XYZ file of N, CA and C in Angstrom:
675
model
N 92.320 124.442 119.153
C 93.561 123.680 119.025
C 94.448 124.354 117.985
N 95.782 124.615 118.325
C 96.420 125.739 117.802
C 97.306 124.697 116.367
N 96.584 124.219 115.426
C 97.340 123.263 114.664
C 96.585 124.128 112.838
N 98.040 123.599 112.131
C 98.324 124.597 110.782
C 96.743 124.174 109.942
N 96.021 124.644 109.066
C 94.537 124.332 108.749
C 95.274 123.469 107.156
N 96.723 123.114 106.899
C 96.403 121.838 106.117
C 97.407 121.111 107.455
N 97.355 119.641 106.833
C 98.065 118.923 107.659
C 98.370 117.418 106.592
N 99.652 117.365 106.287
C 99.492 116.138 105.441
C 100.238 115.027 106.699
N 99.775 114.055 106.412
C 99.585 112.442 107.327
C 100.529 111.593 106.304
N 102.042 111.730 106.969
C 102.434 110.462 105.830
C 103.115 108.963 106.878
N 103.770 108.311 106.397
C 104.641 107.141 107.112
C 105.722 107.146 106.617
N 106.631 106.234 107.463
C 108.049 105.681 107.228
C 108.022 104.376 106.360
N 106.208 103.942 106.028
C 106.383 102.941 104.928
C 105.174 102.510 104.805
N 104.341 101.519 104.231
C 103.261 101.288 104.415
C 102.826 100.595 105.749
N 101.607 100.589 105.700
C 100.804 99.938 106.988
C 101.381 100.117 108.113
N 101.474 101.226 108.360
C 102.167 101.635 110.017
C 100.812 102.334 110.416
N 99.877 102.691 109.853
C 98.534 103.229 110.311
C 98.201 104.925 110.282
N 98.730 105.149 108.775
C 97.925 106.314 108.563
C 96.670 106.287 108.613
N 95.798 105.783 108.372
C 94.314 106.143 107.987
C 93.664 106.166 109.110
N 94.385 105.610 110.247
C 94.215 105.856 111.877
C 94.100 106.730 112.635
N 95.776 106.985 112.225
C 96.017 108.492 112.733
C 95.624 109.545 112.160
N 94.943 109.568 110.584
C 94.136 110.585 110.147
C 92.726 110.756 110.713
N 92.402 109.493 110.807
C 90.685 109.200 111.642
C 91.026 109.974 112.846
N 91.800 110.073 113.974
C 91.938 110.354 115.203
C 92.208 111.511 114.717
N 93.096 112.481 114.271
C 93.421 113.512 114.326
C 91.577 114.789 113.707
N 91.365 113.788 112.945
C 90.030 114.192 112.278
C 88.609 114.296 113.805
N 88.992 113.230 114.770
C 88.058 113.344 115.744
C 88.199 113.805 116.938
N 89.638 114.433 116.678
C 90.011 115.335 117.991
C 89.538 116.703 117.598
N 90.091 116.891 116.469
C 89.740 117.867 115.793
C 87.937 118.791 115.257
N 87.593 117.387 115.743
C 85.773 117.819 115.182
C 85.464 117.532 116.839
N 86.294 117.106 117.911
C 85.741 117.126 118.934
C 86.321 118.805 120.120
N 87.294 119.418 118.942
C 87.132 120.965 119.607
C 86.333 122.128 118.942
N 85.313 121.856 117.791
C 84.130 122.371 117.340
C 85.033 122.802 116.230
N 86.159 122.263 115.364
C 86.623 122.559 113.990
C 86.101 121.476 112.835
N 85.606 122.485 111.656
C 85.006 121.640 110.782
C 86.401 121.239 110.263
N 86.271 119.820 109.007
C 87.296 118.862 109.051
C 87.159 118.232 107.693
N 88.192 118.651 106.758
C 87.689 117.524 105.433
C 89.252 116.724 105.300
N 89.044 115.862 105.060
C 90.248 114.846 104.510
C 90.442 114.678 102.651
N 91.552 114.514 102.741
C 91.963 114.334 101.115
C 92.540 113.128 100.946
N 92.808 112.552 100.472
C 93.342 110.928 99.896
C 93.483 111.291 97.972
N 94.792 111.645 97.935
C 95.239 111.915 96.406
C 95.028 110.800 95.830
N 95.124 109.490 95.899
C 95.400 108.337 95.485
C 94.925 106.928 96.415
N 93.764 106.663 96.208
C 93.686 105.384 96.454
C 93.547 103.630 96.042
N 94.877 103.332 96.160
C 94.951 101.655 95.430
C 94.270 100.409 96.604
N 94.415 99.488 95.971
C 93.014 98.705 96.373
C 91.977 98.196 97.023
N 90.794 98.882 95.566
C 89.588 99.642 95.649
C 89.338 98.103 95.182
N 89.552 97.177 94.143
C 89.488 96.085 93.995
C 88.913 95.546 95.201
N 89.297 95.462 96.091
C 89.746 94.312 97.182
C 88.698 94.850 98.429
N 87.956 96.621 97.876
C 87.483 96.887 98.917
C 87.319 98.072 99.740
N 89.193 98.129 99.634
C 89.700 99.415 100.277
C 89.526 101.050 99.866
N 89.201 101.650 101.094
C 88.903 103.159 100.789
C 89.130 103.786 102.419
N 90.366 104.533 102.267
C 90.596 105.034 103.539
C 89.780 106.144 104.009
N 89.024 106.755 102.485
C 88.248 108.030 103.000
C 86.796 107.227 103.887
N 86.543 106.793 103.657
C 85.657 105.572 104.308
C 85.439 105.262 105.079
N 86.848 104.593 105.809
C 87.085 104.367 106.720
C 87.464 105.779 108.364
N 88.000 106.584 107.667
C 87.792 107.903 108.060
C 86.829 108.359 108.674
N 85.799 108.521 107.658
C 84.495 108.877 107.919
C 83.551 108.012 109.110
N 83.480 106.737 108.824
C 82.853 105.729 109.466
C 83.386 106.087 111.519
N 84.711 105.911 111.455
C 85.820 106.501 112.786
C 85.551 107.662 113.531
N 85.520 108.529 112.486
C 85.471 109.976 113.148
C 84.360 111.245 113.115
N 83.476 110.359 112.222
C 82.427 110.907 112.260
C 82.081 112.297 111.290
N 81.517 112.965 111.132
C 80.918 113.955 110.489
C 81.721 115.068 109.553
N 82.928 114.181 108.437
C 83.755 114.673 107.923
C 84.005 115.045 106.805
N 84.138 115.670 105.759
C 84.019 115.810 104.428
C 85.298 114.906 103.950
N 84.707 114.230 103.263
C 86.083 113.027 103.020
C 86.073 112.878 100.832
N 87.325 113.341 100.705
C 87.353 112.785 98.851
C 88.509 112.315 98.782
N 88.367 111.291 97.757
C 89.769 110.373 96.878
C 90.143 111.156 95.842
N 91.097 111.588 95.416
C 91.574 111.921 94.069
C 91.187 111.232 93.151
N 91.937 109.963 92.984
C 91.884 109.023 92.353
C 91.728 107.393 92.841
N 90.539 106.846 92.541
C 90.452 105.749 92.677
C 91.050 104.811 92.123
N 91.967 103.642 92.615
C 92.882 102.516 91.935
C 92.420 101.297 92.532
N 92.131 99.871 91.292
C 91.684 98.538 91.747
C 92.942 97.561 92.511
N 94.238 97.743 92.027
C 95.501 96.778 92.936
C 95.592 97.320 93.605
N 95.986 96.619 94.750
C 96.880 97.240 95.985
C 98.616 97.245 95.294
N 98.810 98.731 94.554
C 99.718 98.737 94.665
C 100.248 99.954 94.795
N 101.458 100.287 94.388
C 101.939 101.838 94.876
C 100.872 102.431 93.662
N 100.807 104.226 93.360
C 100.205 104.366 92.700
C 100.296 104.532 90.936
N 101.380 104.638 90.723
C 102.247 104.732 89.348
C 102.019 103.532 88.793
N 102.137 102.142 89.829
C 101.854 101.033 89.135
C 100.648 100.379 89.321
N 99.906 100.809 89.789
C 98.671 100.512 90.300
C 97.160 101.112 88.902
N 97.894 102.548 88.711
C 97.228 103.229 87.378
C 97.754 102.298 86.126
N 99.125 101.851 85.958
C 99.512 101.198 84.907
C 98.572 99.892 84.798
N 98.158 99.363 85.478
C 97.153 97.848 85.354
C 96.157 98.728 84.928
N 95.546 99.593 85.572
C 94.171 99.537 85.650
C 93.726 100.546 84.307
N 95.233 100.654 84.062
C 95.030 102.147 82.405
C 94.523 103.258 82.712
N 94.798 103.798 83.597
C 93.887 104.689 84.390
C 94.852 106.519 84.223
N 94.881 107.301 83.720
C 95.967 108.447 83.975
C 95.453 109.088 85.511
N 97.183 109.180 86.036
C 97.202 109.728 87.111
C 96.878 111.469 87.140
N 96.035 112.135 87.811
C 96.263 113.577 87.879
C 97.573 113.972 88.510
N 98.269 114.907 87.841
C 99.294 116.222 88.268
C 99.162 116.229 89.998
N 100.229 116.316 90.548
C 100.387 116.834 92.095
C 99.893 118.118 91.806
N 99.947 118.951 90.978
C 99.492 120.414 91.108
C 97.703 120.146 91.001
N 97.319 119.320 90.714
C 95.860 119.274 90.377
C 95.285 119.037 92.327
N 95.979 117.655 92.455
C 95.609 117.573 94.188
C 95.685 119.162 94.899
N 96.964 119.532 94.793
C 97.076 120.918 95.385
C 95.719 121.683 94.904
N 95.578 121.792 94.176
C 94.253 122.820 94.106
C 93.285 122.170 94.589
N 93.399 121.460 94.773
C 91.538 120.517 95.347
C 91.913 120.900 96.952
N 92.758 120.517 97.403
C 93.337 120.720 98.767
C 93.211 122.297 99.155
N 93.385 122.820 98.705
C 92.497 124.678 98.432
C 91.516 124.744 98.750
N 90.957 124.191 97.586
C 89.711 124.514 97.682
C 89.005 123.954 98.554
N 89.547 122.966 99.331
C 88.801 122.212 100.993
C 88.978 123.202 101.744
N 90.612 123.845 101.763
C 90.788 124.720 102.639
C 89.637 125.909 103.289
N 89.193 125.984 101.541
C 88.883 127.681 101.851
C 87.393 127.465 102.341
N 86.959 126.082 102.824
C 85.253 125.987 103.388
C 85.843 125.049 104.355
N 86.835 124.954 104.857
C 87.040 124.065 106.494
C 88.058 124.770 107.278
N 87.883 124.762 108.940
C 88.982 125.144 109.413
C 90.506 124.606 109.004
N 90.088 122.948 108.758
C 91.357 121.736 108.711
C 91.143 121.030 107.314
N 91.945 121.013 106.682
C 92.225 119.739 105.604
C 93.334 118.653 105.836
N 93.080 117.364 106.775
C 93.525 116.438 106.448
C 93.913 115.352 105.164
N 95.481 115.560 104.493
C 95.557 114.551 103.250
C 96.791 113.518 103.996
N 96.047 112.483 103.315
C 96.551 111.445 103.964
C 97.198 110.603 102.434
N 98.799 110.247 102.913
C 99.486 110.216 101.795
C 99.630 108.702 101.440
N 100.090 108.023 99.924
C 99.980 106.433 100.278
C 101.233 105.956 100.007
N 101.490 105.177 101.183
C 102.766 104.497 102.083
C 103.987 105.806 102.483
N 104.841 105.461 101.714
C 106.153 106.690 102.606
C 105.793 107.531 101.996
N 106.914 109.391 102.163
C 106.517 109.931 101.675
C 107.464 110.481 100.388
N 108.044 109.442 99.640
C 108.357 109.737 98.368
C 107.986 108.574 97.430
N 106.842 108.158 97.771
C 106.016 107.422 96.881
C 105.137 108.344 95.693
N 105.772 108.183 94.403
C 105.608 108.884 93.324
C 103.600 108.575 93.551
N 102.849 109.938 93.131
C 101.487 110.208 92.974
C 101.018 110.438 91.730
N 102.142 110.621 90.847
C 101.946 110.654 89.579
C 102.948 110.561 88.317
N 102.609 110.603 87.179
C 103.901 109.685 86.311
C 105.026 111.102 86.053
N 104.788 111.907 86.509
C 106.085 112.850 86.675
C 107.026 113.121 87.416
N 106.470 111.982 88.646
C 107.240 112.135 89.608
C 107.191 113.077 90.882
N 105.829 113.331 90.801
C 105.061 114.218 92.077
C 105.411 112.788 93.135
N 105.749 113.754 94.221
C 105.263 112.914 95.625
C 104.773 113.657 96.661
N 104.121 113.153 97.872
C 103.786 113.825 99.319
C 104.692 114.927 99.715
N 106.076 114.860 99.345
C 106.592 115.415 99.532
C 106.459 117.174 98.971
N 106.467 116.549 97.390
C 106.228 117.852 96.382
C 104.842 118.685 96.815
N 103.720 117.639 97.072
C 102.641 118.386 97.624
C 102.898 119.598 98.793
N 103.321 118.427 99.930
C 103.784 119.656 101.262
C 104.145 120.875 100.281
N 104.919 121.133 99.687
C 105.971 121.824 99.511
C 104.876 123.023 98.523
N 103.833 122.597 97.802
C 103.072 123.364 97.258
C 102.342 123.726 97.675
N 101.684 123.654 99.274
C 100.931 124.049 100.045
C 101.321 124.366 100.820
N 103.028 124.593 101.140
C 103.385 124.972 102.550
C 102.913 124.681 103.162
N 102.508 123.475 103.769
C 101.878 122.522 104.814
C 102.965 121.338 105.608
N 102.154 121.377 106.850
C 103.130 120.628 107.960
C 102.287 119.489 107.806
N 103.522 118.848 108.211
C 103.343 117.171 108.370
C 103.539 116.410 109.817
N 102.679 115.449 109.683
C 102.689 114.375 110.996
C 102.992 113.002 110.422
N 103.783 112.647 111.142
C 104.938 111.368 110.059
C 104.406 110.483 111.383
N 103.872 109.197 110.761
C 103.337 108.101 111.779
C 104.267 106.948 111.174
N 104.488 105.916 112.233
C 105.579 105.449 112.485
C 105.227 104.358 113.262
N 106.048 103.097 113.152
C 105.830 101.786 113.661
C 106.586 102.016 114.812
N 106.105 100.794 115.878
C 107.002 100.683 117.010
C 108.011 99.882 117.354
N 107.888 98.712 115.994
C 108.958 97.905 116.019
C 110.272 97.672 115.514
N 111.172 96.894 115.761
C 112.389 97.144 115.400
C 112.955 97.637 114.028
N 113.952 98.284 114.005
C 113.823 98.966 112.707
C 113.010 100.354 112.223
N 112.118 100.653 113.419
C 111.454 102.239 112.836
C 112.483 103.378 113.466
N 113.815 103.303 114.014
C 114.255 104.578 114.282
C 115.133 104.710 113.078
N 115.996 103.891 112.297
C 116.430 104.290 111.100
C 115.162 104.795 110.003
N 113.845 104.126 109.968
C 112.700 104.735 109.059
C 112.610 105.791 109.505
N 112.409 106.545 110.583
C 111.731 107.474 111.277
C 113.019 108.840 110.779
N 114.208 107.960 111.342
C 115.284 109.425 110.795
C 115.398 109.795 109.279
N 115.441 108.644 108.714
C 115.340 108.842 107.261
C 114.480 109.399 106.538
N 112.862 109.035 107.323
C 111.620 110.418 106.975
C 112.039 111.899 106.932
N 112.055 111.848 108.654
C 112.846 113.443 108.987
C 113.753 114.103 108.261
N 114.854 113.009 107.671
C 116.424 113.783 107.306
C 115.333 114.401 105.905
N 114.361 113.758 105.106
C 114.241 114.465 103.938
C 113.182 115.288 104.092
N 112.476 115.243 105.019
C 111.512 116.654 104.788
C 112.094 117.531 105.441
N 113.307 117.371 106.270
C 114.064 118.612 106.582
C 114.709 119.250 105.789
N 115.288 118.287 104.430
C 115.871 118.698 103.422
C 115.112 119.168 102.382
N 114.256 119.203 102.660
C 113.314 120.149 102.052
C 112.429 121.177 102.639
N 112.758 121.512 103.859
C 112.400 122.376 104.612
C 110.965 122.799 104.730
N 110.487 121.546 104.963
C 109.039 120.998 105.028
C 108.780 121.126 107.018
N 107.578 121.333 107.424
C 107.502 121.535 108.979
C 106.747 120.308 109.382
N 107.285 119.705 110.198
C 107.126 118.329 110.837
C 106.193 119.122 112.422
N 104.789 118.708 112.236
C 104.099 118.306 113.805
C 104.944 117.739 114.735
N 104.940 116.662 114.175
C 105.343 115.940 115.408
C 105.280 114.078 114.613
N 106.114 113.235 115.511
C 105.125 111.768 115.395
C 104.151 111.054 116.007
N 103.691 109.943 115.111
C 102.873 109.401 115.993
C 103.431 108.060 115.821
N 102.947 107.048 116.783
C 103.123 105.454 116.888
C 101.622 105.015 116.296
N 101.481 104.754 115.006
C 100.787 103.858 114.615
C 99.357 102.842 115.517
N 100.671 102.220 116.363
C 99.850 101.102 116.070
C 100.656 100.069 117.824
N 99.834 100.541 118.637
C 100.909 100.503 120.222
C 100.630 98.961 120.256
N 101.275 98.021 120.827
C 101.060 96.696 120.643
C 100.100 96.692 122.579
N 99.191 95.749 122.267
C 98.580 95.600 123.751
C 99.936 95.267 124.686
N 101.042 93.920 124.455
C 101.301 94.210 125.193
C 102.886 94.079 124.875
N 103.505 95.462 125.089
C 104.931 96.010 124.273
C 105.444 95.102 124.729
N 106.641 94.866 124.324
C 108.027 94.113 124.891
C 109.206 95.013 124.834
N 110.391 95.208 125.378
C 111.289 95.681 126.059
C 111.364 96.823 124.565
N 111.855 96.390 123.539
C 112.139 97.055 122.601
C 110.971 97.616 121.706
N 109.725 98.043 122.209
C 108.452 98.764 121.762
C 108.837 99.695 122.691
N 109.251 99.391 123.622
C 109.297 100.569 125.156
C 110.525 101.370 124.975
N 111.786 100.699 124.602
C 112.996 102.046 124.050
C 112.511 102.050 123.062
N 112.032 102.028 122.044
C 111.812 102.752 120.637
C 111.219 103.978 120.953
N 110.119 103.535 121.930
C 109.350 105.269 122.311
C 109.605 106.060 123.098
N 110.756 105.324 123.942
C 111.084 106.122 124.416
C 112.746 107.318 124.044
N 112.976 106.679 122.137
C 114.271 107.563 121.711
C 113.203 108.228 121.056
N 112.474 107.921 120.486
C 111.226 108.738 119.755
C 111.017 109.943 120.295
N 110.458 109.856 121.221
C 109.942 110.807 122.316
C 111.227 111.727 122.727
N 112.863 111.325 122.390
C 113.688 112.622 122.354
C 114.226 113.322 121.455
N 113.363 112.636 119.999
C 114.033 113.473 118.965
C 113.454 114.853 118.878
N 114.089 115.656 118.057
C 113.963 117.495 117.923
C 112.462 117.428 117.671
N 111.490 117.123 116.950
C 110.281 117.087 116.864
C 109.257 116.236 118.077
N 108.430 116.951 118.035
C 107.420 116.572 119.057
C 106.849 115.081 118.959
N 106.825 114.278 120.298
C 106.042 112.933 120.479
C 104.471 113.520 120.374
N 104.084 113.266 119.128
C 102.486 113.375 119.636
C 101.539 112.161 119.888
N 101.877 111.286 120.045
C 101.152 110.253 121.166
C 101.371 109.095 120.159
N 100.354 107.373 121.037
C 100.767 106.466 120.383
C 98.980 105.906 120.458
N 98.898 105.381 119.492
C 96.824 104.412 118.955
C 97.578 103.083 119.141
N 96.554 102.701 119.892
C 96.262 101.491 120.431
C 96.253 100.630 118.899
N 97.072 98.917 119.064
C 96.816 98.532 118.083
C 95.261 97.986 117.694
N 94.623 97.554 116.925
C 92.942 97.136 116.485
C 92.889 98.532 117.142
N 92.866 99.581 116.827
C 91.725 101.111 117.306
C 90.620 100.826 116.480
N 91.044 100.680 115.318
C 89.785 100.180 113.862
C 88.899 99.423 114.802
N 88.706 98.514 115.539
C 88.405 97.240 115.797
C 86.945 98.022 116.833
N 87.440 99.403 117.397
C 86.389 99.687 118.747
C 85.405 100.387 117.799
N 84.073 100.765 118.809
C 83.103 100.996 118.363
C 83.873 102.693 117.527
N 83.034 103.052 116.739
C 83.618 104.670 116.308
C 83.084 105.592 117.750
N 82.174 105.595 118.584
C 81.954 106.020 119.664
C 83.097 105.996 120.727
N 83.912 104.588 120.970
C 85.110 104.690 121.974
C 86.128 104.871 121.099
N 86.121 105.441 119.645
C 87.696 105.457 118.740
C 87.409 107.040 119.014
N 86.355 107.662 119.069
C 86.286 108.923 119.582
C 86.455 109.650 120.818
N 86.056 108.791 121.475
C 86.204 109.239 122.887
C 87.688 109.234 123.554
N 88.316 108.228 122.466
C 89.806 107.607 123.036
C 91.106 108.454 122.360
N 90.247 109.525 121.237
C 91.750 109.697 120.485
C 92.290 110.990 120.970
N 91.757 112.043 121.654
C 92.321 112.643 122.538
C 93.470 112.444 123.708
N 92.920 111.239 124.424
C 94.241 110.934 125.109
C 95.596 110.069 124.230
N 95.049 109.460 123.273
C 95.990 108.543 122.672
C 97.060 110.176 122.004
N 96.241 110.763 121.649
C 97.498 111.894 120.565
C 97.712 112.928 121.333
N 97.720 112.755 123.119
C 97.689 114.137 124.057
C 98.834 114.941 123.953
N 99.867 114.584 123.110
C 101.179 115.471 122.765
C 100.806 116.401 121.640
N 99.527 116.553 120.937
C 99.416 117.738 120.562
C 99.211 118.864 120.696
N 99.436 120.467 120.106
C 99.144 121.164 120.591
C 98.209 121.643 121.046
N 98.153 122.668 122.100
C 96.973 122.742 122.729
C 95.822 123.836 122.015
């Protein structure tokens, strides 16, 4: 599969279903015989439970999965370290860890938290700054409901303005059963300058990791070949 060996996973905002579309991209990917580690710079609440590398793993099976930093609120991460007193590491520190996955996997999946100029650290690193230190392409996942084509352009307009390389999108999170305006959303989606790379069923979390595997090939079939 002809795809760049980093790949950062961000959204047009929270809970549109990165950790989904990182799981799937992670089990398409280990299902064309490429080894596969995921990165998660920042994860907030750990309190409550949450760990997307985890969840990753559990999905897609046989993956090298690390957190940067572990955080107890669910909150962004700047304020999330401020409760918990916790110092954030440097975006240049992630970048080197993200290396060093590189240089023992075909693929490093980092999966970013909520949009992608959500500060990662108190200097004002974001997903963005990362791409940009790894020269790495991005796959911007995206809701289907009203209101994601202004999110979706507003993603694009700034990693173009930073001359960052966009995969393609994905749809999150496909509703079982769309209504009129799930169906034009994907279908203006599907004509912008960047590639439709497919849409995950909403609950994908919900199927066995056996049919979230078997299924994420056709769900993301707009990737490259």
């Amino acid at each position: 599969m002809n795809l760049p060996g980093i790949i950062l996973v961000t959204g047009t905002d929270t809970g549109v279903g990165k950790t989904i579309t990182t799981a799937a991209l992670a089990a398409v990917l280990r299902g064309t015989g490429h080894s596969v580690a995921v990165y998660k710079p920042c994860q907030s609440g750990a309190g409550a439970g949450d760990s997307d590398a985890a969840e990753i793993v559990r999905l897609a099976g046989a993956v090298t999965a690390e957190t940067g930093v572990v955080l107890q609120e669910p909150l962004a991460p700047v304020a999330a370290a401020a409760v918990d007193g916790t110092p954030l590491p440097p975006v240049t520190a992630h970048a080197e860890r993200v290396r060093e996955l590189a240089a023992s996997h075909d693929h490093v999946l980092v999966e970013g938290a909520g949009g992608l100029l959500v500060e990662l650290d108190s200097d004002g690193g974001t997903l963005a700054e990362l791409g940009s230190l790894l020269a790495a392409a991005f796959v911007l996942v995206a809701r289907p409901a009203l209101g994601t084509l202004n999110h979706t352009a507003l993603t694009l307009e700034a990693l173009d303005a930073r001359d960052l390389q966009v995969i393609g999108v994905v749809l999150g999170s496909w509703p079982h059963n769309p209504d009129f305006v799930h169906h034009s959303n994907r279908q203006v989606l599907g004509s912008l300058r960047v590639p439709f790379l497919g849409a995950l069923p909403e609950q994908a979390s919900d199927l066995s990791p056996a049919d979230f595997r078997a299924g994420a090939a056709a769900w993301l079939n707009g990737l490259p070949a």
